[in-house]
Amino acid sequence: MAEPKVSASGDEELQEHRPVGFEDDPSGVVVPEELSILPLRGVVIFPSAIVPLLISRGASLKLVDDCRKGDNILGLFTQKNPDDENPNAQGLFARGCAGRILKMLKYPDGSVRILVQGLKRIEIREYLQAEPYLRARVAHLQDTYTPSKDLDALQAHMVSQFAKFVSMVPYLPDELQGVVMNIKDPGRVTDLITSNLNISVDEKQDLLNSMEVRTRLEKLSTILSREIELVELGNKIQTQVQSELNKNQKEFYLRQQMRAIQKELGEGDTRSNEIEDLRKKIEDAKMPEEARKAADNELERLRLIPPESAEHSMVRTYLECLVNLPWSISTEDNLDILHARQVLDEDHYDLEKIKDRILEYLAVRKLKKDPKGPILCFVGPPGVGKTSLGRSIARAIGRRFVRISLGGVRDEAEIRGHRRTYIGSLPGRIIQSLRTAGSNNPLFMLDEIDKLGTDFRGDPASALLEVLDPEQNFTFADHYLDVPFDLSKVMFITTANYLEPVPPALRDRMEVIELAGYTEEEKLEIGKRHLIPKQIKENGLLDTNIAFEDEAILSLARSYTHEAGVRNLEREAGSVCRKVARGVTEGKTEKVIITAAKVRELLGAEKYFSEVAERTQEPGVATGLAWTPNGGEILFIEATKMAGKKGLTITGHLGDVMKESAQAALSYIRSRTDRLGIAPDFFENCDLHLHVPAGGIPKDGPSAGITMATSLASLLTGRPIHSNLAMTGEITLRGKVMPIGGVKEKVLAARRAGITTIILPKRNEKDLEDIPANVQKEMKFRFVETMDDVLDVALEPAAIPVDAKPASFPQLTVSS
Ligand code: ADP
């Protein structure tokens, strides 16, 4: 609020700021009827008020001079327009105040200062002269009022208002409150208060004009309320501004202090360093626009979040993840096919057909220069080299290699990540592996896609589909990342033990390459050339410490492992090496030659041996061949018979198809009793039981049909089955033998088990070409079309007449 114009000039600008003095009632002074009129600018003088005035206008100076020479009394009238330099009669308000000059001071510049005191209200009746200054005849005015309680109350209220006002503004001395309280006359009180208020000239003039004291009181009271309100409002604003200022200042001050403390502690500007660091990393990552925008936004957010909050670390981790992705880092492909061939040969023995397929695939990629090729899928039992082939391809073409095992992945989020709203959320495996690979075109090996699960947490297969689909994967959206990443340059290779469980949509995208398993000879070569040198090296040995004889390797493959691949062979060779290594550290320096006997000495007794001959000694036990995801297996089917009535029990954890196959086998036997020499009514008073040991392992499929029929026929005729013979084939009710799958795996498994003759369906004859020549030479294959042919080949001639010894059918114990 501006300072009040309490001490204004007579005809000049206001000059001093000090409260208007107030003398005791000067009414005793006689005011003549004719007065010289001093025009006032911006000031209204009330009776009793003592006001200093600066006089500088020529006419006014003369007036004052003349007045001083006379009775010192003059008329003080305010100009209507303060800018009027030479006001005439019309330029002044009609009512004013008679005044008396108390003092006069002359200044060197010619101006004069006078101290005047207001005497009483007067009104101009008539102007008498205009030059050199105005003179007029005036009428004296009297306040009019009727004393009343009402008026007293009004006066008291106004006085308290003024007291409050004085206490609120700094420019009015507190003494004024006392002065005002001691004046009894209501008219004088209003004049004193009005003189001290900083209100407009018009308002003041209005209060001077009104002779009715009550009106004056009311008007002034209203003005006072308004002024108090204004001061209060002003103070409030002031306080608010002040407190805001104080807060900011405090914060600033504390921050400065903190910075100083950090500096003292040597922590410096870690925070700003961190932000700057991230900003640089974002710059260097050369992200595509969308990702860059997201990163910039997050960085901005990080700047504002206090470092202690959990959100800070979340945003930070996210940013770290973003900047560490290989957005623009890729490796150069080496598509030199000769080089690739060389690398594949170095790493893997044989596998000619498969290597050819891989090289063809690379050749097409080279010519087409289009990354959208089919996805290779290696299918085969464990340990046949699927993963290591992938690694070799990566090495051959110079790409980084990453392997993701999908076995047991049930949650879509494992592929695609969790949304960032979850605490501790992470990107999916694809994005994590890319980070590990450090290039945006690595070779991704997706292992065990046949073990992918599906449950309530979403379908990982569909997420995988998006990863593998070249039409979609250039904008792969990880939930955590929230911005697309281009996977189109990644080369995907998948592996599976068998294709059955792979969702058809996924299967469609892939070019399947099958790896069936190795023969003993192949295992020997792989062992000699790759596995054993590798194990020798890995166990810290030298060729001067150890050497394996072929017999030893074969013994490891035959008697210590039971597998289609070579994983366990490698492991067993590793244990032999470890034992030798231990000897070397204990000071045995001479070279250890590993023979078959030495293997037994080091690894203990053989773990696997052929039980075929032993199991099939008695009638009712037939050897079948099965295909499993781990390669081929031999399985025994046992039949037994007991007193009863037409019952067939089938046990051994068999699937429906296999059970139905058993029914079909029995029906066939019952329809052929005459040809087999079995009593036609044998089933009237007996129960049959078919069991496939290793009951813990689920088995299914129709390919054991002929084996079950043979086992029943053997039981019922009492003719044992040739011991070194195994069979596989589906049976129809009419005794036809239908083709089956997995011939190579089954043949290799049979050979491992010491079988020499295999009965196969005639229509599988073409599959023999997949079987290594030496195996074909070594083994006898009998291709059959009917069940009669099977029994002719499988059963030994009858030793005992069936009818003569019906009670002697052996009761076989069930074993696994
Ligand atoms: P998979 O992925 O099929 O289960 P791996 O690739 O893990 O099998 O192979 C197991 C081990 O056998 C690896 O050390 C691999 O190098 C070796 N291996 C498999 N096949 C061959 C082969 N034909 N020549 C050389 N080493 C082989």
Coordinates of C-alpha atoms and ligand atoms in Angstrom, one line a residue, residues 347-349 351 381-389 518 526 530-531 534 566-567 570, ligand 1:
D347 CA 33.2 -80.5 -35.1
H348 CA 31.2 -83.6 -36.1
Y349 CA 31.9 -87.0 -37.4
L351 CA 26.2 -86.9 -40.3
P381 CA 17.1 -88.4 -29.3
P382 CA 19.3 -86.7 -26.7
G383 CA 23.0 -86.6 -27.2
V384 CA 23.1 -87.0 -31.0
G385 CA 24.6 -83.6 -31.5
K386 CA 21.7 -81.3 -32.2
T387 CA 22.9 -78.5 -29.9
S388 CA 26.5 -78.9 -30.9
L389 CA 25.5 -78.7 -34.6
Y518 CA 24.5 -93.8 -33.8
I526 CA 32.9 -90.1 -32.6
H530 CA 36.0 -86.0 -30.8
L531 CA 34.8 -87.0 -27.4
K534 CA 37.9 -83.4 -25.7
V566 CA 26.8 -90.2 -27.3
R567 CA 26.1 -88.0 -24.3
E570 CA 31.2 -88.8 -23.3
Ligands
ADP1 P1 21.7 -83.0 -28.2 O1 21.6 -81.5 -28.3 O2 21.3 -83.7 -29.4 O3 21.1 -83.5 -27.0 P2 24.5 -82.5 -27.9 O4 24.6 -81.5 -29.0 O5 24.5 -81.9 -26.6 O6 23.2 -83.4 -28.1 O7 25.6 -83.6 -28.0 C1 26.2 -84.2 -26.9 C2 27.7 -84.4 -27.1 O8 28.0 -85.3 -28.2 C3 28.4 -83.1 -27.5 O9 29.6 -83.0 -26.9 C4 28.6 -83.3 -29.0 O10 29.7 -82.5 -29.5 C5 28.8 -84.7 -29.2 N1 28.5 -85.2 -30.5 C6 27.2 -85.6 -30.8 N2 27.3 -86.1 -32.1 C7 28.5 -85.9 -32.6 C8 29.2 -86.1 -33.8 N3 28.5 -86.7 -34.9 N4 30.5 -85.9 -33.9 C9 31.1 -85.4 -32.9 N5 30.6 -85.1 -31.7 C10 29.3 -85.4 -31.5

